[in-house]
Short mmCIF file of C-alpha atoms in Angstrom, two decimals:
data_model
loop_
_atom_site.label_atom_id
_atom_site.label_comp_id
_atom_site.label_asym_id
_atom_site.label_seq_id
_atom_site.Cartn_x
_atom_site.Cartn_y
_atom_site.Cartn_z
CA MET C 1 0.00 0.00 0.00
CA THR C 2 1.47 3.36 -1.07
CA ALA C 3 1.45 6.51 1.07
CA LEU C 4 -1.01 7.99 -1.43
CA GLY C 5 -3.34 5.02 -1.05
CA VAL C 6 -3.20 5.33 2.74
CA ALA C 7 -4.03 9.05 2.59
CA VAL C 8 -6.95 8.56 0.18
CA ARG C 9 -8.39 5.71 2.21
CA GLY C 10 -8.18 7.94 5.28
CA VAL C 11 -10.07 10.85 3.74
CA LEU C 12 -12.70 8.45 2.35
CA ARG C 13 -13.27 7.06 5.85
CA ASP C 14 -13.59 10.63 7.15
CA GLY C 15 -16.15 11.23 4.43
CA VAL C 16 -18.12 8.13 5.40
CA GLU C 17 -18.22 9.35 9.00
CA ALA C 18 -19.17 12.92 8.03
CA TYR C 19 -22.03 11.71 5.79
CA ARG C 20 -23.31 8.97 8.10
CA ASP C 21 -26.79 10.54 7.96
CA SER C 22 -26.88 10.33 4.15
CA PRO C 23 -27.34 6.68 3.06
CA GLN C 24 -26.72 7.50 -0.60
CA ALA C 25 -23.46 9.37 0.00
CA THR C 26 -22.25 6.79 2.50
CA ALA C 27 -22.93 3.90 0.12
CA TRP C 28 -21.14 5.77 -2.69
CA LEU C 29 -18.02 6.39 -0.59
CA ARG C 30 -17.98 2.87 0.87
CA GLN C 31 -18.11 1.54 -2.67
CA HIS C 32 -14.94 3.42 -3.55
CA LEU C 33 -13.27 2.28 -0.35
CA ALA C 34 -14.05 -1.30 -1.33
CA ARG C 35 -12.57 -0.74 -4.80
CA PHE C 36 -9.11 -0.50 -3.25
CA GLU C 37 -9.37 -4.15 -2.22
CA GLU C 38 -10.72 -5.31 -5.59
CA PRO C 39 -8.70 -6.33 -8.66
CA LEU C 40 -7.88 -3.60 -11.15
CA ARG C 41 -10.81 -2.88 -13.48
CA VAL C 42 -9.85 -2.71 -17.15
CA ALA C 43 -12.48 -1.87 -19.77
CA ILE C 44 -12.11 -2.98 -23.38
CA ALA C 45 -13.57 -0.43 -25.80
CA GLY C 46 -13.69 0.16 -29.54
CA LYS C 47 -15.91 0.22 -32.58
CA VAL C 48 -18.13 -2.67 -33.63
CA LYS C 49 -16.02 -5.57 -34.98
CA ALA C 50 -12.82 -4.16 -33.52
CA GLY C 51 -12.23 -7.52 -31.81
CA LYS C 52 -13.03 -6.61 -28.19
CA SER C 53 -14.49 -9.95 -27.12
CA THR C 54 -11.83 -11.87 -29.01
CA LEU C 55 -9.04 -9.99 -27.22
CA LEU C 56 -10.76 -10.52 -23.86
CA ASN C 57 -10.84 -14.27 -24.53
CA ALA C 58 -7.16 -14.19 -25.44
CA LEU C 59 -6.26 -12.40 -22.19
CA VAL C 60 -8.26 -14.88 -20.10
CA GLY C 61 -7.20 -17.94 -22.09
CA GLU C 62 -10.75 -19.25 -22.45
CA GLU C 63 -13.69 -18.50 -24.74
CA ILE C 64 -15.94 -16.86 -22.19
CA ALA C 65 -16.91 -13.69 -24.09
CA PRO C 66 -19.37 -14.28 -26.97
CA THR C 67 -17.94 -12.98 -30.24
CA ASP C 68 -21.08 -13.18 -32.37
CA ALA C 69 -23.41 -10.23 -32.86
CA GLY C 70 -26.01 -11.44 -30.35
CA GLU C 71 -28.04 -9.42 -27.87
CA CYS C 72 -25.52 -9.89 -25.07
CA THR C 73 -22.78 -8.11 -27.06
CA ARG C 74 -24.91 -4.94 -26.79
CA VAL C 75 -24.63 -5.01 -22.99
CA VAL C 76 -21.75 -3.98 -20.73
CA THR C 77 -20.40 -7.29 -19.38
CA TRP C 78 -18.08 -7.67 -16.38
CA TYR C 79 -15.78 -10.70 -16.20
CA GLN C 80 -14.32 -11.43 -12.78
CA ASP C 81 -12.71 -14.31 -10.93
CA GLY C 82 -15.13 -16.51 -9.02
CA PRO C 83 -15.18 -19.94 -7.33
CA SER C 84 -17.51 -21.37 -9.99
CA PRO C 85 -19.02 -20.28 -13.33
CA ARG C 86 -21.98 -17.96 -12.86
CA VAL C 87 -23.76 -15.32 -14.95
CA ILE C 88 -25.87 -12.63 -13.25
CA MET C 89 -28.09 -10.20 -15.17
CA VAL C 90 -28.53 -6.80 -13.53
CA PRO C 91 -31.57 -5.07 -15.10
CA ARG C 92 -32.10 -1.32 -15.11
CA GLU C 93 -35.19 -1.89 -12.99
CA GLY C 94 -35.94 -4.77 -10.66
CA PRO C 95 -33.78 -7.35 -8.90
CA SER C 96 -30.78 -9.15 -10.35
CA ARG C 97 -31.26 -12.72 -11.48
CA PRO C 98 -28.98 -15.59 -12.55
CA LEU C 99 -28.82 -16.81 -16.12
CA THR C 100 -28.15 -20.35 -17.27
CA VAL C 101 -24.46 -21.10 -17.89
CA VAL C 102 -24.10 -22.92 -21.21
CA ARG C 103 -20.95 -23.89 -23.14
CA ARG C 104 -21.06 -25.01 -26.76
CA ASP C 105 -17.91 -26.39 -28.39
CA GLY C 106 -15.92 -25.09 -25.43
CA ALA C 107 -17.25 -21.52 -25.72
CA LEU C 108 -19.57 -19.80 -23.24
CA THR C 109 -22.91 -18.64 -24.59
CA ILE C 110 -25.12 -16.12 -22.81
CA ASP C 111 -28.88 -15.99 -23.37
CA LEU C 112 -30.73 -12.97 -21.97
CA GLY C 113 -33.88 -15.04 -21.74
CA GLY C 114 -35.94 -12.69 -23.86
CA THR C 115 -35.01 -9.53 -21.93
CA PRO C 116 -34.25 -6.69 -24.41
CA ALA C 117 -30.66 -5.45 -24.21
CA GLU C 118 -31.81 -1.87 -23.57
CA ARG C 119 -33.41 -3.02 -20.30
CA VAL C 120 -30.19 -4.58 -19.00
CA ASP C 121 -27.77 -2.45 -17.00
CA ARG C 122 -24.95 -5.02 -17.06
CA LEU C 123 -24.06 -8.69 -17.00
CA VAL C 124 -21.63 -10.04 -14.39
CA VAL C 125 -19.76 -13.23 -15.31
CA ASP C 126 -17.91 -15.06 -12.54
CA TRP C 127 -15.31 -17.45 -13.92
CA PRO C 128 -12.49 -19.33 -12.14
CA SER C 129 -9.40 -17.87 -13.79
CA GLN C 130 -5.88 -17.04 -12.70
CA SER C 131 -5.88 -14.17 -15.21
CA LEU C 132 -8.94 -12.57 -13.60
CA ARG C 133 -7.60 -12.65 -10.03
CA THR C 134 -5.60 -9.45 -10.44
CA THR C 135 -7.60 -7.80 -13.24
CA SER C 136 -11.34 -7.76 -13.87
CA LEU C 137 -12.13 -7.22 -17.56
CA ILE C 138 -15.16 -5.27 -18.80
CA ASP C 139 -16.42 -5.84 -22.34
CA THR C 140 -18.29 -2.81 -23.67
CA PRO C 141 -20.72 -2.44 -26.61
CA GLY C 142 -19.34 -1.10 -29.86
CA ILE C 143 -18.77 2.63 -30.15
CA ALA C 144 -20.14 4.22 -33.35
CA SER C 145 -22.60 1.33 -33.62
CA MET C 146 -25.43 1.59 -36.12
CA SER C 147 -27.68 1.31 -33.07
CA ALA C 148 -27.65 4.72 -31.39
CA ASP C 149 -28.79 3.14 -28.11
CA THR C 150 -25.91 0.64 -28.12
CA SER C 151 -23.33 3.32 -28.88
CA ALA C 152 -24.77 5.61 -26.21
CA ARG C 153 -24.65 2.78 -23.67
CA ALA C 154 -20.92 2.32 -24.29
CA GLY C 155 -20.26 6.05 -24.08
CA ALA C 156 -22.24 6.45 -20.87
CA PHE C 157 -20.26 3.67 -19.21
CA LEU C 158 -16.81 4.82 -20.36
CA VAL C 159 -17.34 8.58 -20.06
CA PRO C 160 -20.04 9.20 -17.42
CA GLU C 161 -21.03 12.84 -17.11
CA ASP C 162 -21.36 13.06 -13.34
CA ALA C 163 -19.31 10.23 -11.83
CA PRO C 164 -15.88 8.65 -12.00
CA ALA C 165 -15.54 6.01 -14.70
CA PRO C 166 -16.32 2.53 -13.31
CA ALA C 167 -13.11 1.26 -14.95
CA ASP C 168 -9.65 2.09 -13.62
CA ALA C 169 -8.08 1.81 -17.08
CA VAL C 170 -9.11 1.34 -20.72
CA LEU C 171 -7.83 -0.69 -23.65
CA TYR C 172 -9.06 1.10 -26.78
CA LEU C 173 -9.13 -1.17 -29.85
CA MET C 174 -8.92 0.13 -33.40
CA ARG C 175 -8.24 -1.41 -36.79
CA HIS C 176 -6.64 1.79 -38.10
CA LEU C 177 -6.46 5.24 -36.60
CA HIS C 178 -9.53 7.09 -37.87
CA GLN C 179 -10.79 10.53 -36.92
CA SER C 180 -13.63 8.93 -34.97
CA ASP C 181 -11.06 7.10 -32.82
CA VAL C 182 -9.31 10.39 -32.08
CA ARG C 183 -12.63 12.03 -31.19
CA PHE C 184 -13.46 9.28 -28.73
CA LEU C 185 -10.03 9.39 -27.11
CA GLU C 186 -10.40 13.17 -26.81
CA SER C 187 -13.77 12.75 -25.10
CA PHE C 188 -12.30 10.22 -22.72
CA HIS C 189 -9.24 12.31 -21.96
CA ASP C 190 -9.48 14.89 -19.20
CA GLN C 191 -6.84 17.11 -17.63
CA GLY C 192 -8.33 16.61 -14.15
CA VAL C 193 -6.10 14.61 -11.85
CA ALA C 194 -8.85 12.19 -10.89
CA LYS C 195 -10.35 11.62 -14.32
CA ALA C 196 -9.29 9.88 -17.50
CA ALA C 197 -5.84 10.78 -18.77
CA PRO C 198 -3.25 9.28 -21.12
CA VAL C 199 -1.75 7.29 -18.25
CA ASN C 200 -4.74 4.94 -18.01
CA THR C 201 -5.47 4.44 -21.71
CA VAL C 202 -3.66 2.07 -24.08
CA ALA C 203 -4.52 1.94 -27.80
CA ILE C 204 -4.36 -1.41 -29.58
CA LEU C 205 -4.22 -2.25 -33.28
CA SER C 206 -6.40 -5.24 -32.54
CA ARG C 207 -6.59 -6.96 -35.93
CA ALA C 208 -2.97 -6.37 -36.75
CA ASP C 209 -2.61 -9.38 -39.07
CA GLU C 210 -5.11 -7.77 -41.47
CA ILE C 211 -2.82 -4.77 -41.98
CA GLY C 212 -0.48 -6.93 -44.05
CA VAL C 213 -3.42 -8.69 -45.76
CA GLY C 214 -2.56 -11.90 -43.92
CA ARG C 215 1.03 -12.14 -45.19
CA LEU C 216 3.57 -13.90 -42.97
CA ASP C 217 5.25 -10.53 -42.34
CA ALA C 218 1.93 -8.87 -41.43
CA MET C 219 2.82 -8.47 -37.76
CA ALA C 220 6.14 -6.82 -38.61
CA SER C 221 4.25 -4.27 -40.72
CA ALA C 222 1.71 -3.75 -37.94
CA ARG C 223 4.43 -3.15 -35.35
CA GLN C 224 6.00 -0.52 -37.59
CA ILE C 225 2.65 1.27 -37.87
CA ALA C 226 2.15 1.03 -34.08
CA GLY C 227 5.60 2.55 -33.62
CA ARG C 228 4.69 5.41 -35.93
CA TYR C 229 1.51 6.01 -33.95
CA ARG C 230 3.51 6.02 -30.70
CA ARG C 231 5.67 8.83 -32.08
CA ASP C 232 2.63 10.87 -33.16
CA ASP C 233 2.35 13.88 -30.83
CA LYS C 234 -1.44 14.00 -31.03
CA LEU C 235 -1.91 10.35 -30.15
CA ARG C 236 0.74 10.47 -27.41
CA SER C 237 -1.32 13.15 -25.72
CA LEU C 238 -4.37 10.87 -25.69
CA CYS C 239 -3.04 7.43 -24.73
CA GLN C 240 -0.12 5.81 -22.97
CA THR C 241 1.15 3.71 -25.85
CA VAL C 242 0.05 1.77 -28.95
CA VAL C 243 0.44 -2.02 -29.24
CA ALA C 244 -0.16 -4.26 -32.27
CA VAL C 245 -2.03 -7.50 -31.48
CA ALA C 246 -3.52 -10.16 -33.75
CA GLY C 247 -6.45 -10.85 -31.44
CA LEU C 248 -7.89 -13.86 -33.26
CA LEU C 249 -4.49 -15.56 -33.44
CA ALA C 250 -3.91 -14.84 -29.73
CA GLN C 251 -7.28 -16.31 -28.77
CA SER C 252 -6.88 -19.41 -30.93
CA GLY C 253 -3.29 -19.92 -29.81
CA ARG C 254 -4.33 -19.94 -26.15
CA THR C 255 -7.34 -22.20 -26.74
CA MET C 256 -6.03 -24.45 -29.53
CA ARG C 257 -7.45 -27.98 -29.63
CA GLN C 258 -5.71 -31.20 -30.58
CA ALA C 259 -7.97 -31.65 -33.63
CA GLU C 260 -6.96 -28.22 -34.90
CA PHE C 261 -3.26 -29.02 -34.54
CA THR C 262 -3.84 -32.29 -36.41
CA ALA C 263 -5.60 -30.43 -39.24
CA LEU C 264 -2.78 -27.86 -39.52
CA ALA C 265 -0.21 -30.67 -39.48
CA THR C 266 -2.10 -32.43 -42.30
CA LEU C 267 -1.87 -29.26 -44.42
CA ALA C 268 1.81 -28.84 -43.53
CA ARG C 269 2.64 -32.41 -44.64
CA ALA C 270 0.80 -32.06 -47.94
CA GLU C 271 2.63 -31.15 -51.12
CA ALA C 272 3.24 -27.43 -51.52
CA SER C 273 1.60 -27.59 -54.94
CA ASP C 274 -1.61 -28.69 -53.21
CA THR C 275 -1.58 -26.20 -50.34
CA GLU C 276 -0.21 -23.00 -51.90
CA PRO C 277 -3.27 -22.40 -54.11
CA LEU C 278 -5.47 -22.81 -51.02
CA LEU C 279 -3.62 -20.09 -49.15
CA LEU C 280 -4.01 -17.40 -51.82
CA SER C 281 -7.30 -16.17 -50.34
CA ALA C 282 -9.92 -17.04 -47.76
CA ASP C 283 -12.43 -17.84 -50.48
CA ARG C 284 -10.08 -20.32 -52.18
CA PHE C 285 -9.20 -21.92 -48.85
CA VAL C 286 -12.85 -22.74 -48.15
CA ARG C 287 -14.12 -23.40 -51.68
CA ALA C 288 -11.27 -25.52 -53.02
CA SER C 289 -12.05 -28.76 -54.82
CA GLU C 290 -12.76 -32.04 -53.04
CA THR C 291 -9.22 -33.27 -53.84
CA ALA C 292 -7.65 -30.59 -51.63
CA PRO C 293 -6.23 -31.61 -48.24
CA LEU C 294 -8.95 -31.78 -45.56
CA ASP C 295 -12.67 -31.58 -46.16
CA PRO C 296 -14.34 -28.17 -46.73
CA GLU C 297 -15.99 -28.16 -43.28
CA THR C 298 -12.67 -28.65 -41.50
CA ARG C 299 -11.01 -25.95 -43.59
CA ALA C 300 -13.87 -23.53 -42.87
CA ALA C 301 -13.57 -24.24 -39.14
CA LEU C 302 -9.79 -23.59 -39.26
CA LEU C 303 -10.35 -20.32 -41.10
CA ASP C 304 -12.97 -19.23 -38.57
CA ARG C 305 -10.69 -19.97 -35.64
CA PHE C 306 -7.28 -18.83 -36.93
CA GLY C 307 -7.91 -16.57 -39.90
CA LEU C 308 -5.88 -16.93 -43.08
CA PHE C 309 -2.81 -15.40 -41.40
CA GLY C 310 -2.99 -17.89 -38.54
CA VAL C 311 -3.40 -20.85 -40.89
CA ARG C 312 -0.42 -19.73 -43.00
CA LEU C 313 1.69 -19.14 -39.92
CA GLY C 314 0.72 -22.45 -38.30
CA ILE C 315 1.59 -24.41 -41.44
CA THR C 316 4.92 -22.61 -41.78
CA LEU C 317 5.88 -23.20 -38.13
CA ILE C 318 5.04 -26.91 -38.32
CA ARG C 319 7.11 -27.26 -41.49
CA ARG C 320 10.02 -25.60 -39.67
CA GLY C 321 9.93 -28.14 -36.88
CA THR C 322 7.30 -26.92 -34.38
CA ASP C 323 5.70 -30.34 -34.28
CA ASP C 324 4.17 -30.32 -30.80
CA PRO C 325 0.74 -28.79 -29.98
CA SER C 326 1.93 -26.97 -26.85
CA ARG C 327 4.98 -25.56 -28.63
CA LEU C 328 2.88 -24.42 -31.57
CA SER C 329 0.34 -22.83 -29.22
CA ALA C 330 3.08 -20.90 -27.39
CA GLU C 331 4.66 -19.76 -30.65
CA LEU C 332 1.36 -18.53 -32.08
CA VAL C 333 0.65 -16.55 -28.91
CA LYS C 334 4.15 -15.09 -28.95
CA ARG C 335 3.84 -13.98 -32.57
CA SER C 336 0.35 -12.55 -31.99
CA GLY C 337 1.69 -9.67 -29.86
CA LEU C 338 -0.27 -10.80 -26.78
CA ASP C 339 2.86 -11.14 -24.64
CA GLU C 340 3.79 -7.54 -25.39
CA LEU C 341 0.30 -6.42 -24.41
CA ARG C 342 0.52 -8.35 -21.14
CA THR C 343 3.79 -6.59 -20.36
CA VAL C 344 2.15 -3.23 -21.04
CA LEU C 345 -0.76 -4.12 -18.75
CA THR C 346 1.68 -4.94 -15.96
CA THR C 347 3.97 -1.93 -16.36
CA GLN C 348 1.33 0.68 -17.17
CA PHE C 349 -1.68 -0.46 -15.15
CA THR C 350 -0.89 -3.02 -12.45
CA GLU C 351 2.11 -1.06 -11.15
CA ARG C 352 -0.09 2.06 -10.97
CA ARG C 353 -2.97 0.28 -9.24
CA ASP C 354 -3.08 2.54 -6.18
CA LEU C 355 -2.67 5.70 -8.26
CA LEU C 356 -5.51 4.79 -10.63
CA LYS C 357 -7.88 3.83 -7.82
CA SER C 358 -6.93 6.90 -5.76
CA ARG C 359 -7.82 9.22 -8.63
CA SER C 360 -11.29 7.69 -8.98
CA ALA C 361 -11.85 7.81 -5.22
CA LEU C 362 -10.92 11.50 -4.93
CA LEU C 363 -13.27 12.42 -7.75
CA ALA C 364 -16.06 10.46 -6.06
CA LEU C 365 -15.52 12.38 -2.83
CA GLU C 366 -15.39 15.71 -4.69
CA LEU C 367 -18.77 14.90 -6.27
CA VAL C 368 -20.32 14.11 -2.88
CA LEU C 369 -18.99 17.36 -1.42
CA ALA C 370 -20.43 19.35 -4.32
CA ARG C 371 -23.83 17.64 -4.33
CA GLU C 372 -24.45 17.50 -0.59
CA PRO C 373 -22.70 20.41 1.12
CA ILE C 374 -22.61 20.05 4.89
CA PRO C 375 -20.58 21.81 7.64
CA ALA C 376 -17.89 19.11 7.34
CA SER C 377 -17.54 19.68 3.58
CA LEU C 378 -14.97 22.46 3.90
CA PRO C 379 -12.36 20.53 5.94
CA LEU C 380 -12.88 17.48 3.73
CA ALA C 381 -12.42 19.61 0.59
CA ARG C 382 -9.24 21.06 2.06
CA GLU C 383 -7.90 17.57 2.75
CA VAL C 384 -8.70 16.46 -0.81
CA GLU C 385 -6.92 19.54 -2.13
CA ARG C 386 -3.94 18.87 0.15
CA ILE C 387 -3.64 15.27 -1.06
CA THR C 388 -4.06 16.23 -4.71
CA ALA C 389 -1.48 19.02 -4.52
CA GLY C 390 0.96 17.24 -2.23
CA ALA C 391 1.07 13.70 -3.61
CA HIS C 392 4.11 13.48 -5.86
CA GLU C 393 2.39 10.77 -7.91
CA PHE C 394 -0.25 13.31 -9.00
CA THR C 395 2.42 15.94 -9.64
CA GLU C 396 4.20 13.46 -11.91
CA LEU C 397 0.95 12.65 -13.67
CA ARG C 398 0.15 16.29 -14.32
CA LEU C 399 3.66 16.94 -15.63
CA LEU C 400 3.60 13.86 -17.85
CA THR C 401 0.33 15.05 -19.38
CA ALA C 402 1.72 18.60 -19.79
CA LEU C 403 4.79 17.27 -21.60
CA ARG C 404 2.79 15.07 -23.93
CA THR C 405 0.31 17.82 -24.77
CA ARG C 406 3.17 20.32 -25.23
CA VAL C 407 1.89 22.62 -22.48
CA VAL C 408 5.45 22.33 -21.19
CA THR C 409 8.13 22.21 -23.88
CA LEU C 410 11.63 20.80 -23.62
CA PRO C 411 14.26 19.82 -26.21
CA LYS C 412 13.33 16.44 -27.68
CA ASP C 413 16.09 14.38 -26.05
CA VAL C 414 15.42 16.02 -22.67
CA ARG C 415 11.66 15.51 -23.03
CA VAL C 416 12.13 11.80 -23.78
CA GLU C 417 14.21 11.37 -20.62
CA ALA C 418 11.72 13.39 -18.57
CA GLU C 419 8.72 11.33 -19.73
CA ARG C 420 10.58 8.11 -18.98
CA LEU C 421 11.57 9.27 -15.47
CA LEU C 422 7.95 10.23 -14.82
CA GLY C 423 6.87 6.67 -15.53
CA GLY C 424 5.88 7.06 -19.16
CA ASP C 425 7.42 3.65 -19.99
CA GLY C 426 6.60 1.96 -16.69
CA GLY C 427 6.78 2.65 -12.99
CA THR C 428 9.65 0.43 -11.84
CA PRO C 429 13.05 2.07 -11.12
CA ALA C 430 14.62 0.20 -14.05
CA ALA C 431 11.91 1.35 -16.48
CA ARG C 432 12.14 4.95 -15.28
CA LEU C 433 15.92 4.94 -15.67
CA GLY C 434 15.89 3.22 -19.07
CA LEU C 435 17.77 0.15 -17.78
CA ASP C 436 17.24 -3.57 -18.26
CA PRO C 437 14.77 -5.05 -15.74
CA SER C 438 17.57 -7.26 -14.42
CA ALA C 439 19.82 -4.28 -13.53
CA ASP C 440 21.32 -4.67 -10.06
CA PRO C 441 21.01 -2.05 -7.27
CA ALA C 442 24.49 -0.67 -7.97
CA GLN C 443 23.59 0.03 -11.61
CA LEU C 444 20.29 1.60 -10.58
CA ARG C 445 22.00 3.80 -7.98
CA GLU C 446 24.62 4.99 -10.48
CA ALA C 447 21.95 5.80 -13.08
CA VAL C 448 19.68 7.66 -10.66
CA LEU C 449 22.58 9.71 -9.26
CA ASP C 450 23.55 10.68 -12.80
CA ALA C 451 19.95 11.69 -13.61
CA LEU C 452 19.63 13.56 -10.30
CA GLY C 453 22.75 15.63 -10.99
CA GLY C 454 21.57 16.50 -14.48
CA TRP C 455 18.16 17.73 -13.36
CA GLN C 456 19.63 19.65 -10.43
CA ARG C 457 21.90 21.53 -12.84
CA ARG C 458 18.96 22.24 -15.13
CA ALA C 459 16.88 23.52 -12.19
CA GLU C 460 19.65 25.93 -11.20
CA SER C 461 20.62 27.04 -14.70
CA PRO C 462 19.99 30.74 -15.47
CA LEU C 463 19.13 29.67 -19.03
CA SER C 464 16.07 27.68 -17.89
CA ASP C 465 12.75 29.50 -17.97
CA ARG C 466 10.15 29.21 -15.19
CA SER C 467 8.35 26.15 -16.58
CA GLN C 468 11.64 24.35 -17.19
CA VAL C 469 12.79 25.11 -13.64
CA SER C 470 9.50 23.78 -12.25
CA THR C 471 9.81 20.66 -14.42
CA ALA C 472 13.38 20.09 -13.32
CA ARG C 473 12.48 20.45 -9.65
CA THR C 474 9.72 17.87 -10.02
CA LEU C 475 12.15 15.46 -11.64
CA VAL C 476 14.73 16.12 -8.92
CA ARG C 477 12.13 14.99 -6.39
CA THR C 478 11.36 11.94 -8.56
CA CYS C 479 15.05 11.01 -8.62
CA GLU C 480 15.33 11.51 -4.87
CA GLY C 481 12.34 9.21 -4.38
CA LEU C 482 13.92 6.57 -6.63
CA LEU C 483 17.17 6.85 -4.71
CA ALA C 484 15.38 6.41 -1.40
CA SER C 485 13.57 3.31 -2.67
CA LEU C 486 16.77 1.47 -3.63
CA PRO C 487 18.26 -1.04 -1.15
CA ARG C 488 21.37 0.23 0.58
#
């Protein structure tokens, strides 16, 4: 528990005591106190067919999020760890009720039982999963959906007008960067310390294999495009980073079945003259003649599960010696970009867990103070202001946002170092100092002392203007904090 988390919990408890005569305010504040003990909440957002449910399945390692265009995909659905599978429907009016848990061909299906999607507030899916123990995932309806109600439901959840966002962080999926994606990220972004900001948003090229039209080098092309997006000043001001992921390949790699490996191996063992024509297009792969390897139904099932890129890659890997199902599964997941995304989730979200939850909690308390002013409001407001102004984590967050939006300007090489020290590439000492994660304490100490001296000189330089001096002083404090955290 960080000092910031302790301070925020304390002021929330004071708020609960001050508003003990207001059941609504008390329940609201207790809810945010409880959030500190819960797993991190990560929402998955994007346009229709961006691959949200597919990516969620890949992260969990099981097909628990329906990927068809059924009624349940129009409802906000929470996936959390639980002792046994359970689906609860929470309607907009009336009591919650359980739904039947059904799996078909290994995949979970959710039937709303005739209840229209617009009458459902959310679905809550409990599922025993190691992946969900530290992070609850929230699948949201498609933004810019042809259904105005569905699109509005997603927007209201992700960007509520008068409350903190229910999610601590957001993965925003896009196939390419369109102006509508920028507009949504702008609406989600807010300069306020307790609201959405670049630090809790990651953009994902979610169908990255399609960028290269399914070629074997498609992911390399997608990573180059993601790198270009990461260097784009506009996008850097709206999200933490951009990652390329082939969501379908990641899902199928983590859930691959023996029969699918056998089918891919059959294609790999066939003569190249028989398989190469099949792999020219998805249509040819499915509609090839009866003499082609595998029957049409099996080929169609492979295409549905892996996509043409995944089929090509699987065949190539088997031909190169990856002749074991578990090895092929691991290699497909590795090449999908999912491992890189997991690393980003750890460095950008999990390590900032207390910071992200503290921001939401402070905004919740601010809203209570504004809506229900009481004699105790003033001292509580002062304490919120003291925490917000005094917590170095918030100071770093404000400065990181100012640097990325060019409110504060520095020479490019200096700005890159400043953003990294502020946690722009991760919150660990090694990440902040640009060192390998395995760097020993002596290397970390040497690097932080070097950075500390540089920023002290910049803070004292007569050539630095006021904003540069303020920036340097903040980074001096960051370096001092890093130094204090290292083992002696």
